[in-house]
Structure formats: structure tokens, C-alpha cells
Short mmCIF file of C-alpha atoms in Angstrom, two decimals:
data_model
loop_
_atom_site.label_atom_id
_atom_site.label_comp_id
_atom_site.label_asym_id
_atom_site.label_seq_id
_atom_site.Cartn_x
_atom_site.Cartn_y
_atom_site.Cartn_z
CA MET A 1 -0.01 0.11 -0.06
CA SER A 2 0.79 3.41 -0.15
CA ARG A 3 1.31 6.34 2.25
CA LEU A 4 -1.29 6.65 4.41
CA ILE A 5 -3.19 9.74 5.21
CA VAL A 6 -5.61 9.85 8.47
CA ILE A 7 -8.07 12.27 9.19
CA SER A 8 -9.82 12.35 12.51
CA ASN A 9 -11.49 15.63 14.28
CA ARG A 10 -8.91 14.82 16.98
CA VAL A 11 -5.52 13.18 16.97
CA SER A 12 -3.65 10.90 19.93
CA VAL A 13 -0.22 12.46 19.70
CA PRO A 14 1.71 10.37 21.28
CA ASP A 15 3.42 11.63 25.39
CA LYS A 16 7.16 12.29 25.78
CA LYS A 17 7.70 8.53 26.00
CA GLY A 18 5.87 7.92 22.63
CA ASN A 19 2.60 6.08 24.09
CA ALA A 20 -0.86 7.09 22.89
CA ALA A 21 -3.56 6.09 25.07
CA GLY A 22 -6.63 3.53 23.35
CA GLY A 23 -6.71 0.78 21.18
CA LEU A 24 -7.69 2.81 18.25
CA ALA A 25 -4.89 5.27 18.99
CA VAL A 26 -2.40 1.99 19.09
CA ALA A 27 -3.60 0.45 15.83
CA LEU A 28 -3.46 3.62 13.46
CA ARG A 29 -0.15 4.60 14.58
CA ALA A 30 1.19 1.02 13.96
CA ALA A 31 -0.40 1.26 10.13
CA LEU A 32 0.82 4.71 9.86
CA GLU A 33 4.51 3.54 10.88
CA GLU A 34 4.50 0.73 8.38
CA HIS A 35 3.23 2.30 6.01
CA GLY A 36 4.34 6.03 6.57
CA GLY A 37 2.32 8.97 6.68
CA ILE A 38 0.36 11.97 8.16
CA TRP A 39 -2.25 12.08 11.00
CA MET A 40 -4.49 15.16 11.11
CA GLY A 41 -6.83 16.63 12.92
CA TRP A 42 -8.11 19.44 15.30
CA SER A 43 -5.79 20.57 18.14
CA GLY A 44 -8.67 20.87 20.45
CA LYS A 45 -7.48 24.81 20.83
CA SER A 46 -9.03 27.85 20.07
CA SER A 47 -7.80 30.58 18.25
CA GLY A 48 -10.41 32.97 19.54
CA ASP A 49 -11.38 35.63 16.53
CA LYS A 50 -7.97 35.51 14.74
CA GLU A 51 -7.77 33.11 11.75
CA PRO A 52 -5.77 30.37 12.96
CA GLU A 53 -2.29 29.80 12.46
CA PRO A 54 -0.65 27.32 9.95
CA LEU A 55 -0.67 23.80 10.71
CA VAL A 56 1.64 22.43 13.44
CA MET A 57 3.82 19.81 11.97
CA THR A 58 5.16 16.86 14.62
CA ASP A 59 7.66 14.01 13.74
CA HIS A 60 7.14 10.82 15.72
CA GLY A 61 9.05 8.11 13.82
CA ASN A 62 7.21 7.72 10.21
CA ILE A 63 4.50 9.47 11.17
CA THR A 64 4.22 13.22 10.64
CA TYR A 65 1.37 14.55 12.94
CA ALA A 66 -0.44 17.82 11.62
CA LEU A 67 -2.83 19.54 14.29
CA THR A 68 -4.76 23.21 13.65
CA ASP A 69 -6.67 25.04 15.87
CA LEU A 70 -10.33 26.12 15.26
CA THR A 71 -11.88 29.87 15.51
CA GLN A 72 -14.03 29.89 18.69
CA THR A 73 -17.11 30.28 16.01
CA ASP A 74 -15.95 26.99 14.62
CA VAL A 75 -15.71 25.30 17.79
CA GLU A 76 -19.32 26.19 18.55
CA GLU A 77 -20.85 25.39 15.11
CA TYR A 78 -19.07 22.38 14.04
CA TYR A 79 -18.13 20.77 16.85
CA GLN A 80 -20.47 22.17 19.99
CA GLY A 81 -23.57 22.62 17.86
CA PHE A 82 -23.68 20.32 14.10
CA ALA A 83 -21.76 17.26 14.90
CA ASN A 84 -22.83 16.98 18.77
CA ARG A 85 -26.71 18.41 18.74
CA VAL A 86 -27.39 17.06 15.58
CA LEU A 87 -25.53 14.21 13.55
CA TRP A 88 -24.97 12.57 17.54
CA PRO A 89 -28.51 12.81 18.89
CA ILE A 90 -29.63 11.32 15.39
CA CYS A 91 -27.28 8.78 15.04
CA HIS A 92 -28.51 7.38 18.18
CA TYR A 93 -32.41 7.79 17.54
CA ARG A 94 -32.38 11.00 20.18
CA LEU A 95 -34.57 12.90 18.25
CA ASP A 96 -36.09 14.79 21.06
CA LEU A 97 -32.54 16.33 21.68
CA ALA A 98 -31.84 17.09 18.10
CA GLU A 99 -31.69 21.15 17.66
CA TYR A 100 -30.77 21.84 14.10
CA GLY A 101 -29.86 25.13 13.25
CA ARG A 102 -28.79 26.46 9.21
CA LYS A 103 -26.27 28.61 11.08
CA GLU A 104 -24.35 25.61 13.10
CA MET A 105 -25.10 23.51 10.01
CA ASP A 106 -23.20 26.13 7.88
CA GLY A 107 -19.98 25.98 10.27
CA TYR A 108 -20.07 22.21 9.90
CA PHE A 109 -19.76 22.30 5.86
CA ARG A 110 -17.57 25.39 6.46
CA VAL A 111 -14.37 23.90 9.07
CA ASN A 112 -14.89 20.63 6.63
CA ARG A 113 -13.79 22.48 3.78
CA PHE A 114 -11.17 24.13 5.95
CA PHE A 115 -9.80 21.12 6.90
CA ALA A 116 -10.01 19.86 3.15
CA HIS A 117 -7.60 22.91 2.41
CA ARG A 118 -5.28 22.30 5.01
CA LEU A 119 -4.94 19.02 4.04
CA ALA A 120 -4.48 18.85 0.13
CA PRO A 121 -1.13 20.57 -0.14
CA LEU A 122 0.11 17.61 1.71
CA ILE A 123 -1.21 15.01 -0.15
CA GLN A 124 0.46 13.12 -2.85
CA PRO A 125 -1.50 11.46 -5.64
CA ASP A 126 -0.68 7.92 -4.69
CA ASP A 127 -1.72 8.37 -0.81
CA VAL A 128 -4.78 6.71 0.27
CA ILE A 129 -6.76 8.60 2.69
CA TRP A 130 -8.77 7.49 5.89
CA VAL A 131 -11.35 9.85 7.16
CA HIS A 132 -12.74 8.97 10.69
CA ASP A 133 -16.20 9.41 12.36
CA TYR A 134 -19.14 12.11 11.69
CA HIS A 135 -17.70 15.37 12.35
CA LEU A 136 -15.68 14.49 8.91
CA ILE A 137 -18.69 13.42 6.99
CA PRO A 138 -18.07 16.21 4.07
CA LEU A 139 -14.71 15.87 3.91
CA ALA A 140 -14.14 13.42 0.85
CA ALA A 141 -16.82 15.96 -0.85
CA GLU A 142 -14.54 18.60 -0.72
CA LEU A 143 -11.43 17.28 -1.55
CA ARG A 144 -12.92 15.54 -4.47
CA LEU A 145 -14.05 19.42 -5.41
CA MET A 146 -10.28 20.51 -5.19
CA GLY A 147 -9.41 17.84 -8.01
CA LEU A 148 -8.29 14.82 -5.60
CA LYS A 149 -8.81 11.45 -6.71
CA ASN A 150 -7.06 9.22 -4.33
CA ARG A 151 -8.51 6.45 -3.17
CA ILE A 152 -10.62 8.02 -0.23
CA GLY A 153 -12.03 5.58 2.66
CA PHE A 154 -14.82 6.42 5.98
CA PHE A 155 -15.32 4.55 9.04
CA LEU A 156 -18.35 5.63 11.24
CA HIS A 157 -17.68 4.59 15.02
CA ILE A 158 -21.18 5.68 15.96
CA PRO A 159 -24.74 3.96 14.94
CA TRP A 160 -26.08 4.98 11.35
CA PRO A 161 -29.64 5.26 11.76
CA PRO A 162 -32.69 3.63 9.71
CA ALA A 163 -34.02 6.30 7.12
CA ASP A 164 -37.16 7.73 8.90
CA VAL A 165 -34.77 8.78 11.90
CA LEU A 166 -32.18 10.25 9.69
CA ALA A 167 -34.63 11.84 7.54
CA ILE A 168 -35.53 13.92 10.36
CA MET A 169 -32.56 15.63 9.83
CA PRO A 170 -33.08 18.68 7.42
CA VAL A 171 -29.95 18.43 5.64
CA HIS A 172 -29.76 14.80 5.41
CA GLN A 173 -29.55 14.25 1.73
CA GLU A 174 -26.63 16.79 1.63
CA ILE A 175 -25.08 14.06 4.21
CA MET A 176 -26.03 11.24 1.87
CA ARG A 177 -24.33 13.03 -1.13
CA SER A 178 -21.30 13.61 0.89
CA LEU A 179 -21.13 10.11 1.95
CA SER A 180 -21.24 9.13 -1.69
CA ALA A 181 -17.94 10.88 -2.32
CA TYR A 182 -15.94 8.00 -0.50
CA ASP A 183 -14.65 4.71 -2.22
CA LEU A 184 -15.16 2.82 0.71
CA LEU A 185 -18.03 3.35 3.66
CA GLY A 186 -17.06 1.20 6.91
CA PHE A 187 -19.88 0.56 9.61
CA GLN A 188 -19.58 -1.13 12.61
CA THR A 189 -22.44 -3.74 12.26
CA ASP A 190 -23.98 -5.56 9.44
CA HIS A 191 -27.66 -3.81 11.27
CA ASP A 192 -25.74 0.01 10.19
CA LEU A 193 -24.86 -1.31 6.51
CA GLU A 194 -28.45 -2.65 6.11
CA ASN A 195 -29.68 0.78 7.41
CA PHE A 196 -27.41 2.82 5.18
CA ALA A 197 -28.68 0.86 2.27
CA SER A 198 -32.23 1.78 3.03
CA CYS A 199 -31.73 5.35 3.51
CA LEU A 200 -30.20 5.23 -0.27
CA LYS A 201 -33.64 3.01 -1.68
CA ARG A 202 -35.96 5.23 0.55
CA GLU A 203 -35.04 8.82 -0.36
CA GLU A 204 -34.16 7.54 -3.76
CA ILE A 205 -31.18 8.88 -3.32
CA GLY A 206 -29.29 5.50 -5.04
CA ASP A 207 -29.19 2.00 -4.39
CA GLU A 208 -27.28 -1.41 -4.06
CA ILE A 209 -26.41 -2.63 -7.23
CA GLY A 210 -24.45 -5.36 -6.17
CA PRO A 211 -23.68 -6.93 -2.33
CA GLY A 212 -21.55 -4.01 -0.83
CA LEU A 213 -22.01 -2.17 -3.88
CA PHE A 214 -23.55 1.11 -4.40
CA SER A 215 -24.33 3.69 -6.58
CA ALA A 216 -25.59 7.37 -6.15
CA HIS A 217 -25.21 10.62 -7.11
CA GLY A 218 -23.01 9.26 -10.64
CA ARG A 219 -20.44 7.42 -8.46
CA THR A 220 -20.00 3.77 -7.61
CA PHE A 221 -18.33 3.01 -4.36
CA ARG A 222 -18.39 -0.02 -1.84
CA GLY A 223 -19.53 0.05 2.13
CA GLY A 224 -18.84 -2.95 4.74
CA ALA A 225 -19.22 -4.09 8.00
CA TYR A 226 -16.02 -3.81 9.78
CA SER A 227 -16.10 -4.21 14.05
CA ILE A 228 -13.59 -1.93 15.60
CA GLY A 229 -11.84 -4.56 17.97
CA ILE A 230 -9.62 -3.68 20.79
CA GLU A 231 -5.62 -4.78 21.52
CA THR A 232 -6.79 -7.85 23.21
CA ALA A 233 -3.83 -9.57 24.19
CA ALA A 234 -2.00 -6.30 25.09
CA PHE A 235 -5.29 -5.27 27.51
CA ALA A 236 -5.59 -9.18 28.86
CA ASP A 237 -1.94 -8.79 29.86
CA PHE A 238 -2.61 -5.33 31.61
CA ALA A 239 -5.46 -6.68 33.88
CA ARG A 240 -3.15 -9.56 34.92
CA LYS A 241 -0.54 -7.23 35.94
CA ALA A 242 -2.73 -4.65 37.60
CA ALA A 243 -3.04 -7.16 40.64
CA SER A 244 -0.19 -5.93 42.37
CA HIS A 245 -1.12 -2.45 41.26
CA SER A 246 -1.74 -0.21 44.68
CA MET A 247 -5.02 1.35 43.47
CA VAL A 248 -6.22 -2.12 42.34
CA ARG A 249 -5.41 -3.90 45.74
CA LYS A 250 -7.08 -0.87 47.78
CA ALA A 251 -10.30 -1.69 45.83
CA ARG A 252 -10.38 -5.31 46.52
CA GLN A 253 -9.78 -4.61 50.33
CA SER A 254 -12.31 -1.87 50.16
CA ILE A 255 -14.89 -4.39 48.98
CA GLU A 256 -14.48 -6.37 51.96
CA GLY A 257 -15.73 -9.44 50.44
CA ARG A 258 -18.79 -8.20 48.46
CA ASP A 259 -19.37 -8.91 44.89
CA LEU A 260 -18.56 -5.83 42.33
CA ILE A 261 -20.70 -5.08 39.97
CA ILE A 262 -18.99 -2.21 37.29
CA GLY A 263 -19.77 0.03 34.46
CA VAL A 264 -17.60 2.03 32.91
CA ASP A 265 -18.94 4.66 30.37
CA ARG A 266 -18.51 8.16 29.40
CA LEU A 267 -20.61 10.59 31.00
CA ASP A 268 -23.59 10.61 27.97
CA TYR A 269 -27.30 10.14 27.72
CA SER A 270 -27.01 7.28 24.85
CA LYS A 271 -24.86 5.15 27.95
CA GLY A 272 -28.12 4.33 29.52
CA ILE A 273 -26.61 5.49 33.32
CA THR A 274 -29.73 6.53 34.57
CA GLN A 275 -31.45 3.56 33.59
CA ARG A 276 -28.73 1.28 34.68
CA ILE A 277 -28.74 2.59 38.43
CA GLU A 278 -32.58 2.85 38.91
CA ALA A 279 -32.05 -1.43 37.42
CA PHE A 280 -29.58 -2.00 40.18
CA GLU A 281 -32.21 -0.47 42.83
CA ARG A 282 -34.50 -2.55 41.62
CA PHE A 283 -32.35 -5.66 41.90
CA LEU A 284 -31.33 -4.37 45.53
CA SER A 285 -35.21 -4.29 46.40
CA ASP A 286 -35.83 -7.82 44.50
CA ASN A 287 -32.82 -9.26 46.32
CA PRO A 288 -32.86 -8.36 49.87
CA ALA A 289 -30.22 -10.97 50.49
CA TYR A 290 -27.85 -9.19 48.08
CA GLN A 291 -27.54 -5.88 50.37
CA ASN A 292 -24.55 -5.32 52.26
CA ARG A 293 -22.91 -8.17 50.18
CA VAL A 294 -22.30 -6.30 46.67
CA THR A 295 -21.37 -2.92 45.53
CA TYR A 296 -21.81 -1.38 42.44
CA LEU A 297 -19.13 0.87 40.78
CA GLN A 298 -19.37 3.37 38.10
CA VAL A 299 -16.93 5.19 36.50
CA THR A 300 -18.04 7.97 34.51
CA PRO A 301 -15.41 10.77 33.30
CA LYS A 302 -16.77 14.05 32.15
CA SER A 303 -17.76 14.43 28.59
CA ARG A 304 -18.73 17.79 26.23
CA SER A 305 -19.27 19.79 29.96
CA GLU A 306 -19.63 22.64 27.16
CA VAL A 307 -22.86 20.92 25.88
CA PRO A 308 -26.16 21.92 28.37
CA GLU A 309 -27.50 18.65 27.93
CA TYR A 310 -24.45 16.98 29.23
CA GLU A 311 -23.53 19.44 32.51
CA ALA A 312 -27.79 18.69 33.14
CA MET A 313 -27.02 14.56 33.11
CA GLN A 314 -23.76 14.81 35.15
CA GLN A 315 -25.58 16.14 38.06
CA ALA A 316 -28.67 14.29 37.48
CA VAL A 317 -26.74 11.09 37.60
CA ALA A 318 -25.00 12.16 40.82
CA GLU A 319 -28.13 13.20 42.52
CA GLN A 320 -29.52 9.37 41.47
CA ALA A 321 -26.64 7.61 42.83
CA GLY A 322 -27.11 9.65 46.26
CA ARG A 323 -30.83 9.34 46.48
CA VAL A 324 -29.85 5.25 46.07
CA ASN A 325 -26.86 5.39 48.70
CA GLY A 326 -29.44 7.43 51.12
CA ALA A 327 -32.31 5.14 50.92
CA ILE A 328 -30.63 1.67 50.61
CA GLY A 329 -26.84 2.18 51.90
CA THR A 330 -25.79 0.95 55.93
CA VAL A 331 -22.89 2.99 58.07
CA ASP A 332 -20.72 0.25 56.64
CA TRP A 333 -21.83 -0.01 53.12
CA VAL A 334 -22.38 1.86 50.16
CA PRO A 335 -24.03 0.48 47.38
CA ILE A 336 -23.11 2.40 44.79
CA ARG A 337 -19.82 4.13 44.17
CA TYR A 338 -19.50 7.05 41.84
CA ILE A 339 -16.46 8.15 40.50
CA ASN A 340 -16.68 10.99 37.95
CA ARG A 341 -13.11 11.30 36.67
CA SER A 342 -10.63 9.24 34.23
CA ILE A 343 -8.79 6.08 35.11
CA SER A 344 -5.82 4.52 33.44
CA ARG A 345 -5.89 1.92 31.14
CA PRO A 346 -3.65 -0.52 33.19
CA VAL A 347 -6.00 0.53 36.59
CA LEU A 348 -9.48 0.26 34.58
CA ALA A 349 -8.01 -3.70 33.49
CA GLY A 350 -7.18 -4.13 37.15
CA LEU A 351 -10.97 -2.90 38.10
CA TYR A 352 -12.42 -4.91 35.60
CA ARG A 353 -11.01 -8.13 36.58
CA LEU A 354 -12.27 -7.55 39.91
CA GLY A 355 -15.98 -7.33 38.81
CA ARG A 356 -17.81 -9.98 39.02
CA ILE A 357 -20.62 -8.29 36.51
CA GLY A 358 -19.43 -5.81 33.82
CA LEU A 359 -22.79 -3.65 33.54
CA VAL A 360 -22.47 -2.53 29.82
CA THR A 361 -26.13 -1.33 29.17
CA PRO A 362 -26.11 1.52 26.66
CA LEU A 363 -29.19 2.68 25.40
CA ARG A 364 -27.60 2.82 21.78
CA ASP A 365 -24.07 2.56 20.95
CA GLY A 366 -21.84 1.59 17.63
CA MET A 367 -20.02 -0.61 19.12
CA ASN A 368 -18.93 -0.33 22.86
CA LEU A 369 -15.38 -1.23 23.56
CA VAL A 370 -15.93 -1.17 27.13
CA ALA A 371 -17.59 -4.44 26.61
CA LYS A 372 -14.61 -5.81 25.09
CA GLU A 373 -12.18 -4.67 27.39
CA TYR A 374 -14.03 -6.40 30.47
CA VAL A 375 -14.13 -9.66 28.60
CA ALA A 376 -10.75 -9.43 27.83
CA ALA A 377 -9.67 -8.18 31.41
CA GLN A 378 -10.94 -11.52 32.89
CA ASP A 379 -9.25 -14.48 34.99
CA PRO A 380 -9.59 -17.79 32.84
CA ASP A 381 -10.32 -19.86 35.71
CA ASN A 382 -12.87 -17.37 37.25
CA PRO A 383 -14.40 -14.91 34.38
CA GLY A 384 -17.01 -12.75 35.35
CA VAL A 385 -20.32 -12.38 33.86
CA LEU A 386 -20.80 -9.80 30.77
CA VAL A 387 -24.44 -7.64 31.17
CA LEU A 388 -25.24 -6.68 27.66
CA SER A 389 -27.84 -3.95 25.96
CA ARG A 390 -28.79 -5.58 22.73
CA PHE A 391 -28.74 -2.24 21.09
CA ALA A 392 -25.12 -2.01 21.68
CA GLY A 393 -22.93 -3.05 18.35
CA ALA A 394 -21.05 -5.24 20.32
CA ALA A 395 -24.15 -7.42 21.30
CA ARG A 396 -23.29 -8.63 17.67
CA GLU A 397 -19.97 -10.67 18.58
CA LEU A 398 -20.31 -10.93 21.99
CA LYS A 399 -22.55 -14.10 22.08
CA GLY A 400 -21.64 -15.50 25.69
CA ALA A 401 -23.05 -11.96 27.17
CA LEU A 402 -26.45 -11.47 29.18
CA LEU A 403 -28.29 -9.65 26.61
CA VAL A 404 -30.93 -6.79 27.99
CA ASN A 405 -33.03 -4.46 26.55
CA PRO A 406 -32.04 -1.22 28.80
CA TYR A 407 -35.42 0.14 29.06
CA ASP A 408 -36.51 -3.22 30.63
CA ILE A 409 -35.50 -2.11 34.19
CA GLU A 410 -36.75 -5.51 35.83
CA ALA A 411 -35.00 -7.74 32.83
CA THR A 412 -31.98 -5.51 33.45
CA ALA A 413 -32.04 -6.42 37.18
CA ASN A 414 -33.03 -10.17 36.76
CA ALA A 415 -29.86 -10.19 34.43
CA MET A 416 -27.58 -9.08 37.28
CA ALA A 417 -29.05 -11.67 39.55
CA ARG A 418 -28.73 -14.46 37.27
CA GLY A 419 -24.66 -13.49 36.65
CA LEU A 420 -24.18 -13.40 40.26
CA THR A 421 -25.56 -16.84 40.60
CA MET A 422 -24.28 -18.26 37.41
CA SER A 423 -22.12 -21.55 37.85
CA LEU A 424 -18.46 -21.39 37.28
CA GLU A 425 -18.60 -24.27 34.43
CA GLU A 426 -21.33 -21.69 32.49
CA ARG A 427 -19.14 -18.51 33.10
CA GLN A 428 -15.77 -20.23 31.67
CA GLN A 429 -18.27 -21.60 28.75
CA ARG A 430 -19.06 -18.27 27.74
CA TRP A 431 -16.06 -16.07 28.33
CA ARG A 432 -14.17 -18.77 26.55
CA GLY A 433 -16.32 -18.27 23.22
CA MET A 434 -16.22 -14.49 23.27
CA MET A 435 -12.31 -14.08 23.84
CA ASP A 436 -11.44 -16.36 21.66
CA HIS A 437 -13.58 -14.11 19.00
CA LEU A 438 -11.71 -11.00 20.28
CA LEU A 439 -8.48 -12.76 19.82
CA GLU A 440 -8.93 -13.28 16.36
CA TYR A 441 -11.19 -10.07 15.58
CA ASP A 442 -8.69 -7.77 17.26
CA VAL A 443 -7.99 -4.18 16.68
CA ALA A 444 -5.02 -4.73 14.15
CA ARG A 445 -7.24 -7.06 12.50
CA TRP A 446 -9.79 -4.16 11.88
CA CYS A 447 -7.19 -1.54 10.74
CA ASN A 448 -5.97 -4.19 8.21
CA ASP A 449 -9.12 -5.46 6.89
CA PHE A 450 -10.52 -1.97 6.28
CA LEU A 451 -7.28 -0.77 4.35
CA LYS A 452 -7.13 -4.17 2.39
CA ASP A 453 -10.55 -3.35 1.06
CA LEU A 454 -9.66 -0.26 0.78
CA THR A 455 -6.72 -0.63 -1.50
CA GLU A 456 -9.05 -2.96 -3.80
CA GLU A 457 -10.69 -1.51 -6.56
CA ALA A 458 -12.00 -4.69 -8.30
CA LYS A 459 -14.69 -6.37 -5.90
CA PRO A 460 -16.82 -5.59 -2.92
CA PRO A 461 -15.54 -5.76 0.63
CA VAL A 462 -15.88 -8.97 2.40
CA ASN A 463 -18.66 -8.11 5.08
CA GLN A 464 -16.67 -9.30 8.58
CA VAL A 465 -19.97 -9.36 10.63
CA THR A 466 -21.73 -11.50 7.87
CA LEU A 467 -19.09 -13.97 8.38
CA ARG A 468 -18.48 -13.81 11.99
CA LEU A 469 -22.39 -15.09 12.51
CA VAL A 470 -22.02 -18.17 10.66
CA PRO A 471 -22.39 -21.05 12.74
#
């Protein structure tokens, strides 16, 4: 493959020791190191009212990191506005929270045009370009208008909604037109791919002319399901070594022999945290024998606090956890431990390993890598049980989980009870199947499969998920 150029809203620049957090960053860095290339994106900083300075270029090994500031208006309209108050809620089926404004829409397309103009001078004719996520959907169309004919792929990390939901967005046809400018569209699951195909047909924008092959707006392009994985073996190693970490030891001691239920989520309304707390309260109410015998740890780093909906949610979750603790807790037992900050991945791996139940119940999620991390972190001799929302993309793969409807509070509570009483033999059997799958379909496999399909023009892409689900 030729040189690789990656564009994402934010860029994971290595720290002084060369480390970059997260499995996605590890996989993309490996691909960029192998082929040589550029990773471009927003610096996260605002230039205020001034035009941003030229790109800040930093070389690490075979990779050049290219960062740009945005004006404050751009941040408010592109990022806080259209991306996170229109696209995010609509793609997560939360039409009640979508706040469309033409000014914000204009800012979204303007910033994508700005990215294209800053990126274009860096692109060589044979470069392969990989664009990531909902912030940058129009980027390929802008590059095409500038005459670029490179292979350009796009991967959507969040869900793609069905046609009736997408059509609520006033500029949905322009979004669909923008997607047709790519050579390969990657979605998390086969369901997302099916939703995209139905949007083309229902809106009479285009059609599926073959398996994974689409035609729209005068272009033929491909689509496939590429379920993103984690660095499975490395994360399992984190968990094994974390037993000796002081913070993990303190956590184990503080539980005092109680069973641990653990949830880890960004503070976001799509994660179903309030429903989860309600289900835990229902579990304790229906199973009073477990009172003072189980602790629920919810780790929830702050997210997009500049968006009003998220600030309100932070207060609501804290109040709900406090109410449950006040109603059920005792002098020597706090039912819910609520942590509102980030925890390092090695420590998090150790906490997952302590958890008898991993509670992953989003209302809607593109994939949810927490579910995969929880499985990877388990002790093979005594694994915990994953309670997983059927509306998470991970549910298409992790068949050993206890699948629940997060809106069904009673069913989620019952799943907790079942997980805590499940036999060792069943826990091991469920975990083994999931772990074997995660080892085979790790984040490196995801990255390699997508890039292989992007650089092959002749045939439609292999649908990973379809292959995985064949018995």
C-alpha cells in the first residue's frame, strides 16, 4: 500500500515517552508507521477570533502529526453545534435532543472545507486517505471538488440510523451526497450497513447494485461492516499485571469480600446510566439478601461539559446515585460508588478483573469497547459475566453475554441476579467463546481488513460481521 493519511476530529499525539492511549490510536499508529504517513486533525484549541496559524507539524518515527486550531465560532458551530447537537443525537435515535440550526450546519460544512484546504497541499497522488467519524463526513466531497482522485475511505464509529430517523435531519440528503464521495464506507455492524442501504433506497438517492456495492450521485462505491476491536492480548496482560497495582489492591480491600458490579462509560445520555442505576436499585429491592453483599462501581469521566445537555446529566446521575445510597446504604456499606473522572487503562483493566459483573447497557452504541475490554480483562479460571445491551454493536459479536433491553428495568435487574448466581462452568464457557473471538478480531485485524478493502478496487468488500455470524 502507498503512504497513508488519517484524518480525525482529534489526534492522539504520543506523549514524551512515545505512548498513545487507547486501542484505536495503537492500531492507527501501527498502520501509519508501517506505510509512513500523516495524521491530521483539530488540536482541541481555539484561536479565538483570529484565523488559525498554519498547521503545527510534529514527526514521531515514520508519522507526521499535523494539528490545526479552530476559531471559537468554528468550535461552537461545527463541534458543539452540528456535530454534537444534531448528528450525534440523531444517529443515537434521540430526536428529542436534536437542535438543528442553519448557522451550525453552515459551520459544519465550512470547517470540513477548511480541513480539506489545509490537508490538500500535503497529499501526494498515490496516498491512501482514511477519514474517521461523523465530524468529517463532508471531507471527501470537499477534496473531490479540489480535483483529488485518491482512494478515500470513511469509517463511522457511531450507529447509522434507519431512513425514518435520518430524514428528520433537514440536510440529510446533503449528508448522504457527501458519503457517496468516498470509495469505501465502513460501519460497525451489518445492521448499520443495512440502514445505510435502506436510506439510499427510501430517499431515492441511490441503490445497492451488488453485495456491498452502491451507486449514488453518479458514483459507484462500496460499503462494509468492520466491527472495531481492541488490543485484546495487550489488555489481558494489563489485567494480569494490575493485581499488584496499589490502587487495584486498595479497591479489592475496600470491597471487603463483596461482589463487584462495574460500569465504565463516558458521561453521555446514550449510555443509559440513569436506567442502569434504577435497575441496580430494583435488583437490590427484589433480592434483599444481596444488600450489603454487593457493590456497584460506576466510573464516568466527564464528557462535553460545554454542551448543556451533558452538564444537566452529570447533575442528574450524581443525584440519583446519592438518592439510592441514602435510601439503601448503611453505616458500613455504600451500594453505589460513583467516580466522575478518568482512570488509566492499566488500572481500569485491574478493576474490570475484580468485577463479577460487567454492566454495559447503553441505550444505543456503535460498538462499545468497554464490553470487549471487560471480557479481555477476566481471569480465565474465574471469569465474570458480561451483562450487555442488545442495542450495542458489540451484541452482534459477544454471544456469551447476557443480552438485555436497557429500557426494561426488571429484566436488567434479573440479569444481574442471574450473573451473580451463574455456575463457574457456564461462566467459563461463555467467556471462552467471547475471548477467542476477540483475540482473532482484534483492533489490528480491523485496521488491516479495512485498508485491504480500501486499496482493492476490483471486488466488493468482505462483510466481516456476516462471516462471523455463520455457525
